[in-house]
Short mmCIF file of C-alpha atoms in Angstrom, two decimals:
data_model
loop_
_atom_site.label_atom_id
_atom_site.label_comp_id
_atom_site.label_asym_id
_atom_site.label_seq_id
_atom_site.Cartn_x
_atom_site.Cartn_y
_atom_site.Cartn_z
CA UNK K 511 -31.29 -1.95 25.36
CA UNK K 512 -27.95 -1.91 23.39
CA UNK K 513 -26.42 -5.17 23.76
CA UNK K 514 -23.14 -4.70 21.84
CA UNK K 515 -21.06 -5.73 22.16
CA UNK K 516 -22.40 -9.07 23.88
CA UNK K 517 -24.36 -9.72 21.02
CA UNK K 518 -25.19 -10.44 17.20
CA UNK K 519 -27.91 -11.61 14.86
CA UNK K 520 -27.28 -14.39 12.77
CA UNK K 521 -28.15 -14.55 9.66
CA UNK K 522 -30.71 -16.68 8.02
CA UNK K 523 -30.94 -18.30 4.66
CA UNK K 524 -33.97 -20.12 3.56
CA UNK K 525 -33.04 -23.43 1.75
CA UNK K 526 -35.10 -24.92 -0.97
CA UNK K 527 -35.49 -28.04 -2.69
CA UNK K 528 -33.36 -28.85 -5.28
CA UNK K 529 -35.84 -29.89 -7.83
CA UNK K 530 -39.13 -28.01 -7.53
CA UNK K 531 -37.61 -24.85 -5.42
CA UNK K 532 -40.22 -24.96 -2.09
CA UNK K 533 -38.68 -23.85 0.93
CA UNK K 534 -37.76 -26.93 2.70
CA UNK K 535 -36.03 -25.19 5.72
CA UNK K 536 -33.00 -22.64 6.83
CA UNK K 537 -30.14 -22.26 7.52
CA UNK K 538 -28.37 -19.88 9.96
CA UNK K 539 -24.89 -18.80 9.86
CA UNK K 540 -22.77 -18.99 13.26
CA UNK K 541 -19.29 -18.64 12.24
CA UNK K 542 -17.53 -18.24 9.26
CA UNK K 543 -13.58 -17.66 9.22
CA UNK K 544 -13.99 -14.33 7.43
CA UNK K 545 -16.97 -12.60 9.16
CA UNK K 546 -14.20 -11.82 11.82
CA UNK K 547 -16.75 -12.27 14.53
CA UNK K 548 -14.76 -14.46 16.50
CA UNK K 549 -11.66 -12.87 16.49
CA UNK K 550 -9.79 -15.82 17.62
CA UNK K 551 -10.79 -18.76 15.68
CA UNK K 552 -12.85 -21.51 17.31
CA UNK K 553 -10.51 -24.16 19.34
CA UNK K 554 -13.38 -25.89 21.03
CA UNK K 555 -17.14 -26.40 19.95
CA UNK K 556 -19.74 -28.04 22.02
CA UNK K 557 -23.29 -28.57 22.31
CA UNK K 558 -25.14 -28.12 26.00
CA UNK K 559 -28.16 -28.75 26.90
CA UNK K 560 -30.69 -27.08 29.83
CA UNK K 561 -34.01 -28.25 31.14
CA UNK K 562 -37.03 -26.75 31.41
CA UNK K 563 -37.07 -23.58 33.85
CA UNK K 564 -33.56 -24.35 34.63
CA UNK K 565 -30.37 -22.33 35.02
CA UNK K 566 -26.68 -22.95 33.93
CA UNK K 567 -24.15 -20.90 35.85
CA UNK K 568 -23.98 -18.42 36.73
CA UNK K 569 -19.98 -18.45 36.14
CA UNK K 570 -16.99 -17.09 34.44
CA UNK K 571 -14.01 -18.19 32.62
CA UNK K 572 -10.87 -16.73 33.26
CA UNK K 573 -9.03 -17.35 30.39
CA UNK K 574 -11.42 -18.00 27.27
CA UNK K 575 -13.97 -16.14 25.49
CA UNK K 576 -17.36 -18.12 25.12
CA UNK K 577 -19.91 -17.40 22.58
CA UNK K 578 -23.77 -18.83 22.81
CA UNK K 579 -26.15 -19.77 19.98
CA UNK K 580 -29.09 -21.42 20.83
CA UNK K 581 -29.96 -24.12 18.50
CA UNK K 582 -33.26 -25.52 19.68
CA UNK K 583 -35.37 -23.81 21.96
CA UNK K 584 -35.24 -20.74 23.74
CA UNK K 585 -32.69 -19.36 26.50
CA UNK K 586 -31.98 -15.92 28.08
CA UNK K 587 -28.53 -15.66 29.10
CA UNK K 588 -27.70 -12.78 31.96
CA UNK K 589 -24.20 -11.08 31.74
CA UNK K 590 -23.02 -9.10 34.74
CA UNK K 591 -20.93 -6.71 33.21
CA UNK K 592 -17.75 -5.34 35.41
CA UNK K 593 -20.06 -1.90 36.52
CA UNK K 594 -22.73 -4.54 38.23
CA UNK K 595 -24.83 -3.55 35.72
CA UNK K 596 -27.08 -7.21 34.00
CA UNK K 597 -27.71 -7.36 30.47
CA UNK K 598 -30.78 -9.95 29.45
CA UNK K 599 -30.10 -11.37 25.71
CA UNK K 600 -32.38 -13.92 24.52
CA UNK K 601 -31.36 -16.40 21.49
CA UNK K 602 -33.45 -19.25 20.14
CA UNK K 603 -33.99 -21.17 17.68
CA UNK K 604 -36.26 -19.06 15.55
CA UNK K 605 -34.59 -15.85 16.09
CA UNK K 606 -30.75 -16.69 16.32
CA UNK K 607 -28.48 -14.60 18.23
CA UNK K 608 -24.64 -15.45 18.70
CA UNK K 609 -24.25 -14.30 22.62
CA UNK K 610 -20.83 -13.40 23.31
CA UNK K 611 -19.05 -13.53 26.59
CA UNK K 612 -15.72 -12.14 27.17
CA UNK K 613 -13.03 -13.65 29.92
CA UNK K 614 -13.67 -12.95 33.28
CA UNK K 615 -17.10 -11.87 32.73
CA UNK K 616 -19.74 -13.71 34.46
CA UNK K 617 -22.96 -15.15 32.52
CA UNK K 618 -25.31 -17.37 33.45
CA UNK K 619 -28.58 -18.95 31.10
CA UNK K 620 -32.30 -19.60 32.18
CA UNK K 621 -34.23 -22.12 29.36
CA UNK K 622 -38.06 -20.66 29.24
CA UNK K 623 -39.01 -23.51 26.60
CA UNK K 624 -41.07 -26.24 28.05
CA UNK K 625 -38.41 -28.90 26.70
CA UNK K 626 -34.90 -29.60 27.09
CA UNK K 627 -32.99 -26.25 24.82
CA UNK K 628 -30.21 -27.10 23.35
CA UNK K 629 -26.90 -24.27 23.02
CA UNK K 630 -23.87 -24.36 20.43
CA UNK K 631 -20.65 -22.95 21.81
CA UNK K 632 -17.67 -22.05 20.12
CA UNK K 633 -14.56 -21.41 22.37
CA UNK K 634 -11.55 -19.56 21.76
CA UNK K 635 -9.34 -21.97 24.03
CA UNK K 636 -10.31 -25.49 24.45
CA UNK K 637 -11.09 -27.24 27.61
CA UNK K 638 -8.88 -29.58 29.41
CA UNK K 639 -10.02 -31.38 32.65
CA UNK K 640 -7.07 -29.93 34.94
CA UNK K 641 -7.42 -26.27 33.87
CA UNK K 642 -9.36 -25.07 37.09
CA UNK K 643 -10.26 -21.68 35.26
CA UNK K 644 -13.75 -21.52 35.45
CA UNK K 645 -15.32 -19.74 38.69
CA UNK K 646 -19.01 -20.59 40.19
CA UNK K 647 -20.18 -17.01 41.22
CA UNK K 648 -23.41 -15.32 42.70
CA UNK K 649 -25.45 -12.92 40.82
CA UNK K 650 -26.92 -11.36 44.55
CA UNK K 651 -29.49 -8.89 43.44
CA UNK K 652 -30.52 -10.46 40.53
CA UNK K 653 -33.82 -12.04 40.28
CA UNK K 654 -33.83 -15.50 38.26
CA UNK K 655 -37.15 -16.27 39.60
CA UNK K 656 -38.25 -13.94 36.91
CA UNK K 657 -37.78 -16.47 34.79
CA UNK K 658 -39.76 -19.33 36.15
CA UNK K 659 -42.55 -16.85 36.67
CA UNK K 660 -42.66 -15.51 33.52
CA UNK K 661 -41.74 -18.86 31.70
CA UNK K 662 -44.60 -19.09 29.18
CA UNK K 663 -46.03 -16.23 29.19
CA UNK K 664 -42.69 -14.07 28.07
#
């Protein structure tokens, strides 16, 4: 399945020690002003986090463009595209991908890790507690039991 334009690997860099040159770790890349990724720059960034076999949303914002990472653990997010049509993207921490969710688009996010996942979010307009623009919607004939099924075993 083509996800673009919902979604794109992130880069990963190995680091190293500075004296004897093992690999002590990575690094991934999730915005940088000149990739041009985010084509409004970042007002808001935020870290979320999801139980085990849990959802978050399904929702939409109707006046800012989201985009996902997850940092630590693993998450599939579900985007109901205008058509009806769901795509399935999963991001985690070993395979980073930056999830991107356009205004007025619905999405919703199912952690299948057996702890608590953790998901960066960088916003193109910040949140303020009055602004009333995000909506709680229903995905109807989509099955997030899948999910908890499938949990460990995907």
């Amino acid at each position: 399945m083509d996800n673009l334009p919902y979604s794109i690997d992130l880069e990963i860099h190995d680091t190293k020690n500075t004296e004897t040159s093992v690999v002590n770790g990575s690094l991934s890349v999730i915005w940088r002003d000149w990739d041009n990724i985010v084509k409004n720059h970042p007002k808001m960034v935020y870290v979320s986090s999801v139980n085990p076999c849990e959802l978050k949303g399904p929702h939409l914002h109707t006046k800012r463009t989201s985009y996902f990472t997850c940092i630590h653990g693993r998450v599939i997010f579900v985007i109901r595209e205008k058509n009806g049509n769901y795509v399935e993207i999963e991001s985690s921490s070993e395979k980073p991908v930056m999830v991107i969710v356009p205004k007025n688009i619905a999405s919703g996010h199912v952690n299948l890790s057996d702890n608590v996942s953790r998901v960066l979010t960088l916003a193109d307009i910040s949140w303020k507690p009055n602004d009333d623009e995000m909506k709680n919607v229903i995905f109807e004939n989509y099955d997030w039991e899948k999910w908890k099924k499938n949990n460990f075993e995907s």
